[in-house]
Amino acid sequence: MKLSEPMLVSTGGWGGGVLNQYVAAVSGSMCYTIMGSATAWPSPVLIKMADGETPMVLDVPQVSWMVSLMFLGHITSPLPTGYLMDIFGRKRTCLCLTILPFTSWLLIFFANSPVHLYIARFTAGLWIGVTTTVMPIYVGEISGPRLRNSLTTINNLLLNFGVLFAYVIGPFVSYYTLAIACEALTVLYFLAFFSMPESPYFYMKHKQREKALEVLSWLRKGETEENIEAEIKRIEQAIEEQTLQKGTLKDIFFDRGNRKAFLISIIYAILKRMSGSGVMQAYTSVTLPKVTFGVLDPNTCVIVIGTISLLSSLASTALAVRYRRMTLLTISCIGCAISTAIIMIWFYLDELTSTKVTAYSDIVFISFALYYSVFNIGLGPVGTSIKGEIFSTNVKALSSSLTTLVVAFSGFIMNKFYLLIDQWLGMYFNYLIFSVACTVALAFTWTYVPDTQNKTLEEIQELLRGGGKKYRNYDSTEPLSKT
C-alpha cells in the first residue's frame, strides 16, 4: 500500500464522523508523544548521571549543550519539511521521517561519549521540527468547525503523555531500558498513523477530487451528501483563490490576513517558549528541592507533576468544546504568571537575601504543580495548534515552517542558558522571564487576537482580513462561555 493512500476503516457509533475525526487526530498527534519523551528524557537521566549510572558523565556546559541541541535540530528541519508536506502530503512526510526519532533513540542506546548524545539530541530535534510543522496543519485540515478547538488540544495532551512516560519509566529502569521504551513509542506511532487518511486539502490542492471526497465522507460520516459536497466546493474555491499566489514571503507579509496570522503565530510561539514550559520539563529534577513535604524526592515529584500535567491536558480537550479559547487562555496566562512569580520570589529570597526560606521549599513544588495545571488548558495547546487554522492554503507550509523555526530558536536559547543564568545571575532570573512572558501573552491575547470559535478555515481568513461578514455559529446548541 502506498503511504499516501488512506486505508479507511469504518467506525460506527458516537456520531460516526466525530469518532473518525478523533481517531485520525489522535493517531496523527501521537508524534507529540515521541516529542514529549525526548523533551523530558534529560530529567531522569541527569539524576542517573549524577549517580554514575550512565555510560558517561557530563559537566554543566556539556549538559546545557546536550539538552539544547535538540532545539538546534528543531531549527534545521521546518523549512524543508514545509516543502515536503506540500509535495508528498502531510501523512507521508510524517511517516517517512519517523526514521529520525528511531535513529535518535538507537544513538542514545549505543552512546559512549558526549558527542553521541549531542548527535542523538540534534536528530530528535529534527523530528520535533517535522512534527510541529506538519501535524497542526493536518489536524486543522481534517477537523470540522465544531470539533477543531477540541482536536487541536490533543497534541498537548499526547505531548504531556510522552513527558509523563519518561518521568514514570525513567527513575525505575536502567539508562538502556529507558531508551528502548522510548523507541517503542516511535514504532507505535508509525503503526497507528499508517492507516489514517491524508488531508482532503492536500488532495484538492493536487486536483484529486475523488480522493478528497472519499476522505471527507469518512471524516464527516453521518452528515448529508449535500453538506459534504458543499464543504468540498468550499475547499475547492478557497484553494483556487489562494493558489493564484505562489505562497512566497511576499504573500505572507503583503496580504493583510496572512500578515496578521503570521504575527499571531510567531508571538504565541515565542511567548510559549519564554513562559518556561519546555525548559522546566527538562530540568525539573534538578530545580526542585531535594525533599518536598519531608518525604518526596525529586523523582517522585516529577512523576506527580507529570501526572498533573497529563490530567490537565485531558481536561483541556473537554474544556475546549465547552468554553471559548479566550476564556481558557486568560485563566492559563494568569495562573502561569502567578505560579512562576512565586517561584521567582522564593529563589530570590533564598539566593540573594539572608531570609531563611528553606522551611518553605514545598511552595516551589506546589507552584510547579499549579503552573502545569493551568498551562495545559490554554497557553500550552494554542502555541502549537493555532497555526493550523489561521493561514491561507497557499502559505500554510511556508508560514508553519517559519513559525516552527522561531519556536525552535526560542527553545534553544531558553534551554541553553537555563543553567548558565542560574550560575551567572541566579535561578530567580529564569522565573522572572517566565512570569513576564505569561503576562505579555495575556495582554496580547486580549488586544490583538480575534475569536475564531466555531468558524471554518475560510471564515477565519475573512475575519483576519478585517471582513465584516457575520457567520453562523456551528455549535449554537452547545453551551459556551459568554466571555
Short mmCIF file of N, CA, C and O in Angstrom, two decimals, residues 333-414:
data_model
loop_
_atom_site.label_atom_id
_atom_site.label_comp_id
_atom_site.label_asym_id
_atom_site.label_seq_id
_atom_site.Cartn_x
_atom_site.Cartn_y
_atom_site.Cartn_z
N CYS A 333 -2.91 32.04 31.27
CA CYS A 333 -1.84 33.05 31.38
C CYS A 333 -1.73 33.61 32.80
O CYS A 333 -0.62 33.79 33.32
N ILE A 334 -2.87 33.89 33.41
CA ILE A 334 -2.85 34.44 34.77
C ILE A 334 -2.26 33.42 35.74
O ILE A 334 -1.39 33.74 36.57
N GLY A 335 -2.71 32.16 35.65
CA GLY A 335 -2.20 31.13 36.55
C GLY A 335 -0.71 30.89 36.37
O GLY A 335 0.03 30.74 37.36
N CYS A 336 -0.24 30.86 35.12
CA CYS A 336 1.19 30.64 34.86
C CYS A 336 2.02 31.82 35.36
O CYS A 336 3.12 31.64 35.91
N ALA A 337 1.53 33.03 35.15
CA ALA A 337 2.26 34.22 35.61
C ALA A 337 2.40 34.23 37.13
O ALA A 337 3.48 34.53 37.67
N ILE A 338 1.33 33.90 37.83
CA ILE A 338 1.36 33.90 39.30
C ILE A 338 2.28 32.81 39.83
O ILE A 338 3.11 33.05 40.73
N SER A 339 2.18 31.60 39.29
CA SER A 339 2.97 30.47 39.81
C SER A 339 4.47 30.69 39.57
O SER A 339 5.29 30.43 40.46
N THR A 340 4.84 31.19 38.39
CA THR A 340 6.27 31.43 38.14
C THR A 340 6.78 32.63 38.95
O THR A 340 7.95 32.65 39.34
N ALA A 341 5.91 33.59 39.21
CA ALA A 341 6.31 34.72 40.07
C ALA A 341 6.60 34.24 41.49
O ALA A 341 7.55 34.70 42.14
N ILE A 342 5.80 33.31 41.99
CA ILE A 342 6.03 32.76 43.33
C ILE A 342 7.37 32.03 43.38
O ILE A 342 8.15 32.18 44.34
N ILE A 343 7.64 31.22 42.35
CA ILE A 343 8.93 30.51 42.31
C ILE A 343 10.08 31.51 42.24
O ILE A 343 11.11 31.35 42.91
N MET A 344 9.92 32.56 41.45
CA MET A 344 10.94 33.60 41.33
C MET A 344 11.23 34.24 42.68
O MET A 344 12.38 34.41 43.08
N ILE A 345 10.18 34.58 43.41
CA ILE A 345 10.35 35.22 44.72
C ILE A 345 11.07 34.27 45.69
O ILE A 345 11.97 34.69 46.44
N TRP A 346 10.71 32.99 45.67
CA TRP A 346 11.36 32.03 46.58
C TRP A 346 12.85 31.94 46.29
O TRP A 346 13.68 32.00 47.21
N PHE A 347 13.23 31.81 45.03
CA PHE A 347 14.65 31.71 44.68
C PHE A 347 15.39 33.01 44.97
O PHE A 347 16.56 33.00 45.38
N TYR A 348 14.73 34.14 44.75
CA TYR A 348 15.36 35.43 45.03
C TYR A 348 15.68 35.55 46.52
O TYR A 348 16.80 35.93 46.90
N LEU A 349 14.70 35.22 47.34
CA LEU A 349 14.93 35.28 48.78
C LEU A 349 16.00 34.30 49.23
O LEU A 349 16.83 34.60 50.10
N ASP A 350 15.99 33.11 48.63
CA ASP A 350 16.94 32.07 49.01
C ASP A 350 18.37 32.40 48.59
O ASP A 350 19.33 32.14 49.33
N GLU A 351 18.53 33.02 47.40
CA GLU A 351 19.86 33.22 46.84
C GLU A 351 20.47 34.59 47.15
O GLU A 351 21.69 34.70 47.30
N LEU A 352 19.64 35.62 47.26
CA LEU A 352 20.18 36.98 47.33
C LEU A 352 19.86 37.72 48.63
O LEU A 352 20.23 38.89 48.77
N THR A 353 19.19 37.09 49.55
CA THR A 353 18.91 37.73 50.84
C THR A 353 19.27 36.77 51.97
O THR A 353 19.57 35.60 51.74
N SER A 354 19.21 37.28 53.15
CA SER A 354 19.52 36.46 54.32
C SER A 354 18.27 35.78 54.88
O SER A 354 18.35 35.07 55.89
N THR A 355 17.14 35.99 54.24
CA THR A 355 15.89 35.38 54.69
C THR A 355 15.95 33.87 54.56
O THR A 355 16.35 33.34 53.52
N LYS A 356 15.58 33.16 55.59
CA LYS A 356 15.60 31.70 55.59
C LYS A 356 14.27 31.18 55.03
O LYS A 356 13.23 31.29 55.69
N VAL A 357 14.30 30.66 53.83
CA VAL A 357 13.07 30.18 53.19
C VAL A 357 13.10 28.67 52.97
O VAL A 357 12.18 28.12 52.36
N THR A 358 14.14 28.02 53.47
CA THR A 358 14.26 26.57 53.27
C THR A 358 13.04 25.82 53.80
O THR A 358 12.57 24.84 53.20
N ALA A 359 12.53 26.28 54.92
CA ALA A 359 11.37 25.62 55.53
C ALA A 359 10.13 25.73 54.65
O ALA A 359 9.15 24.99 54.85
N TYR A 360 10.15 26.65 53.69
CA TYR A 360 9.00 26.86 52.81
C TYR A 360 9.28 26.36 51.39
O TYR A 360 8.65 26.81 50.43
N SER A 361 10.23 25.45 51.25
CA SER A 361 10.61 24.97 49.91
C SER A 361 9.49 24.19 49.24
O SER A 361 9.49 24.04 48.01
N ASP A 362 8.53 23.72 50.03
CA ASP A 362 7.40 22.99 49.43
C ASP A 362 6.62 23.86 48.44
O ASP A 362 5.98 23.35 47.52
N ILE A 363 6.72 25.18 48.63
CA ILE A 363 5.96 26.08 47.77
C ILE A 363 6.46 26.03 46.33
O ILE A 363 5.71 26.32 45.39
N VAL A 364 7.73 25.66 46.14
CA VAL A 364 8.26 25.53 44.78
C VAL A 364 7.55 24.39 44.05
O VAL A 364 7.10 24.54 42.91
N PHE A 365 7.42 23.26 44.72
CA PHE A 365 6.72 22.12 44.13
C PHE A 365 5.25 22.45 43.87
O PHE A 365 4.71 22.14 42.80
N ILE A 366 4.61 23.10 44.82
CA ILE A 366 3.20 23.46 44.67
C ILE A 366 3.02 24.41 43.48
O ILE A 366 2.07 24.28 42.69
N SER A 367 3.95 25.34 43.31
CA SER A 367 3.86 26.29 42.20
C SER A 367 4.09 25.60 40.86
O SER A 367 3.44 25.94 39.86
N PHE A 368 5.02 24.63 40.83
CA PHE A 368 5.20 23.83 39.62
C PHE A 368 3.89 23.13 39.26
O PHE A 368 3.47 23.10 38.10
N ALA A 369 3.27 22.53 40.26
CA ALA A 369 2.01 21.80 40.03
C ALA A 369 0.92 22.74 39.53
O ALA A 369 0.16 22.41 38.61
N LEU A 370 0.83 23.94 40.14
CA LEU A 370 -0.16 24.93 39.70
C LEU A 370 0.12 25.36 38.26
O LEU A 370 -0.81 25.47 37.44
N TYR A 371 1.38 25.58 37.94
CA TYR A 371 1.76 26.01 36.60
C TYR A 371 1.25 25.03 35.55
O TYR A 371 0.61 25.41 34.57
N TYR A 372 1.54 23.74 35.75
CA TYR A 372 1.15 22.76 34.75
C TYR A 372 -0.35 22.45 34.79
O TYR A 372 -0.89 21.93 33.81
N SER A 373 -1.01 22.78 35.87
CA SER A 373 -2.47 22.61 35.91
C SER A 373 -3.16 23.58 34.96
O SER A 373 -4.15 23.23 34.31
N VAL A 374 -2.62 24.79 34.87
CA VAL A 374 -3.27 25.82 34.05
C VAL A 374 -2.60 26.02 32.69
O VAL A 374 -3.25 26.45 31.74
N PHE A 375 -1.31 25.72 32.58
CA PHE A 375 -0.61 25.89 31.31
C PHE A 375 -1.27 25.07 30.21
O PHE A 375 -1.44 25.54 29.08
N ASN A 376 -1.69 23.87 30.52
CA ASN A 376 -2.18 22.94 29.52
C ASN A 376 -3.63 23.17 29.10
O ASN A 376 -4.11 22.50 28.18
N ILE A 377 -4.32 24.10 29.72
CA ILE A 377 -5.69 24.38 29.29
C ILE A 377 -5.75 25.54 28.31
O ILE A 377 -6.80 25.81 27.73
N GLY A 378 -4.64 26.24 28.11
CA GLY A 378 -4.69 27.39 27.21
C GLY A 378 -3.38 27.68 26.51
O GLY A 378 -3.23 27.45 25.31
N LEU A 379 -2.41 28.17 27.24
CA LEU A 379 -1.15 28.60 26.66
C LEU A 379 -0.40 27.44 26.01
O LEU A 379 0.27 27.62 24.99
N GLY A 380 -0.52 26.24 26.56
CA GLY A 380 0.18 25.08 26.02
C GLY A 380 -0.29 24.69 24.63
O GLY A 380 0.50 24.72 23.67
N PRO A 381 -1.56 24.36 24.47
CA PRO A 381 -2.02 23.92 23.14
C PRO A 381 -2.09 25.02 22.10
O PRO A 381 -1.84 24.78 20.92
N VAL A 382 -2.40 26.26 22.50
CA VAL A 382 -2.64 27.29 21.48
C VAL A 382 -1.36 27.66 20.75
O VAL A 382 -1.37 27.95 19.56
N GLY A 383 -0.23 27.63 21.46
CA GLY A 383 1.02 28.00 20.82
C GLY A 383 1.38 27.09 19.67
O GLY A 383 2.08 27.49 18.72
N THR A 384 0.92 25.85 19.73
CA THR A 384 1.21 24.88 18.67
C THR A 384 0.08 24.79 17.66
O THR A 384 0.31 24.72 16.45
N SER A 385 -1.16 24.81 18.13
CA SER A 385 -2.29 24.47 17.26
C SER A 385 -2.82 25.63 16.43
O SER A 385 -3.40 25.41 15.36
N ILE A 386 -2.64 26.86 16.87
CA ILE A 386 -3.32 27.98 16.21
C ILE A 386 -2.86 28.16 14.76
O ILE A 386 -3.63 28.58 13.90
N LYS A 387 -1.62 27.78 14.46
CA LYS A 387 -1.15 27.97 13.09
C LYS A 387 -1.84 27.01 12.12
O LYS A 387 -1.77 27.20 10.90
N GLY A 388 -2.50 25.99 12.64
CA GLY A 388 -3.20 25.06 11.77
C GLY A 388 -4.51 25.60 11.24
O GLY A 388 -5.10 25.01 10.34
N GLU A 389 -4.96 26.75 11.76
CA GLU A 389 -6.27 27.25 11.34
C GLU A 389 -6.27 28.68 10.82
O GLU A 389 -7.27 29.13 10.26
N ILE A 390 -5.18 29.42 10.98
CA ILE A 390 -5.24 30.85 10.64
C ILE A 390 -4.54 31.22 9.34
O ILE A 390 -4.69 32.35 8.87
N PHE A 391 -3.80 30.30 8.72
CA PHE A 391 -3.11 30.63 7.47
C PHE A 391 -3.90 30.16 6.26
O PHE A 391 -4.53 29.11 6.28
N SER A 392 -3.82 30.93 5.17
CA SER A 392 -4.46 30.52 3.93
C SER A 392 -3.67 29.36 3.32
O SER A 392 -2.49 29.17 3.61
N THR A 393 -4.33 28.59 2.44
CA THR A 393 -3.74 27.36 1.92
C THR A 393 -2.40 27.58 1.24
O THR A 393 -1.47 26.80 1.42
N ASN A 394 -2.28 28.65 0.47
CA ASN A 394 -1.07 28.82 -0.34
C ASN A 394 0.17 29.13 0.50
O ASN A 394 1.29 28.95 0.02
N VAL A 395 0.01 29.59 1.74
CA VAL A 395 1.19 29.92 2.56
C VAL A 395 1.28 29.05 3.81
O VAL A 395 2.12 29.30 4.66
N LYS A 396 0.42 28.05 3.94
CA LYS A 396 0.43 27.25 5.17
C LYS A 396 1.79 26.60 5.42
O LYS A 396 2.32 26.64 6.53
N ALA A 397 2.33 25.96 4.39
CA ALA A 397 3.59 25.24 4.58
C ALA A 397 4.72 26.19 4.96
O ALA A 397 5.45 25.95 5.93
N LEU A 398 4.86 27.28 4.22
CA LEU A 398 5.93 28.23 4.49
C LEU A 398 5.74 28.91 5.84
O LEU A 398 6.70 29.03 6.63
N SER A 399 4.51 29.34 6.15
CA SER A 399 4.25 30.03 7.41
C SER A 399 4.46 29.10 8.59
O SER A 399 5.06 29.49 9.61
N SER A 400 3.99 27.86 8.47
CA SER A 400 4.18 26.90 9.55
C SER A 400 5.66 26.62 9.77
O SER A 400 6.13 26.52 10.90
N SER A 401 6.41 26.53 8.68
CA SER A 401 7.85 26.29 8.78
C SER A 401 8.56 27.45 9.49
O SER A 401 9.40 27.23 10.38
N LEU A 402 8.22 28.67 9.09
CA LEU A 402 8.87 29.83 9.70
C LEU A 402 8.51 29.96 11.18
O LEU A 402 9.37 30.30 12.01
N THR A 403 7.24 29.67 11.51
CA THR A 403 6.84 29.71 12.91
C THR A 403 7.60 28.68 13.73
O THR A 403 8.07 28.95 14.84
N THR A 404 7.74 27.48 13.16
CA THR A 404 8.46 26.42 13.85
C THR A 404 9.92 26.80 14.05
O THR A 404 10.53 26.47 15.08
N LEU A 405 10.51 27.50 13.08
CA LEU A 405 11.88 27.98 13.24
C LEU A 405 12.00 28.91 14.45
O LEU A 405 12.96 28.80 15.23
N VAL A 406 11.04 29.79 14.59
CA VAL A 406 11.06 30.73 15.72
C VAL A 406 10.90 29.97 17.04
O VAL A 406 11.59 30.26 18.02
N VAL A 407 9.98 29.00 17.06
CA VAL A 407 9.80 28.18 18.25
C VAL A 407 11.11 27.49 18.62
O VAL A 407 11.53 27.47 19.78
N ALA A 408 11.76 26.91 17.62
CA ALA A 408 12.98 26.15 17.86
C ALA A 408 14.09 27.05 18.37
O ALA A 408 14.81 26.69 19.33
N PHE A 409 14.26 28.21 17.75
CA PHE A 409 15.31 29.12 18.19
C PHE A 409 15.05 29.60 19.62
O PHE A 409 15.99 29.66 20.44
N SER A 410 13.79 29.92 19.92
CA SER A 410 13.44 30.35 21.28
C SER A 410 13.72 29.24 22.28
O SER A 410 14.27 29.47 23.37
N GLY A 411 13.33 28.00 21.91
CA GLY A 411 13.58 26.86 22.79
C GLY A 411 15.06 26.61 23.00
O GLY A 411 15.50 26.28 24.12
N PHE A 412 15.85 26.76 21.94
CA PHE A 412 17.30 26.56 22.05
C PHE A 412 17.89 27.56 23.04
O PHE A 412 18.68 27.18 23.92
N ILE A 413 17.53 28.82 22.90
CA ILE A 413 18.06 29.86 23.79
C ILE A 413 17.67 29.59 25.24
O ILE A 413 18.50 29.65 26.16
N MET A 414 16.39 29.28 25.47
CA MET A 414 15.90 29.07 26.84
C MET A 414 16.58 27.87 27.49
O MET A 414 16.97 27.92 28.66
#
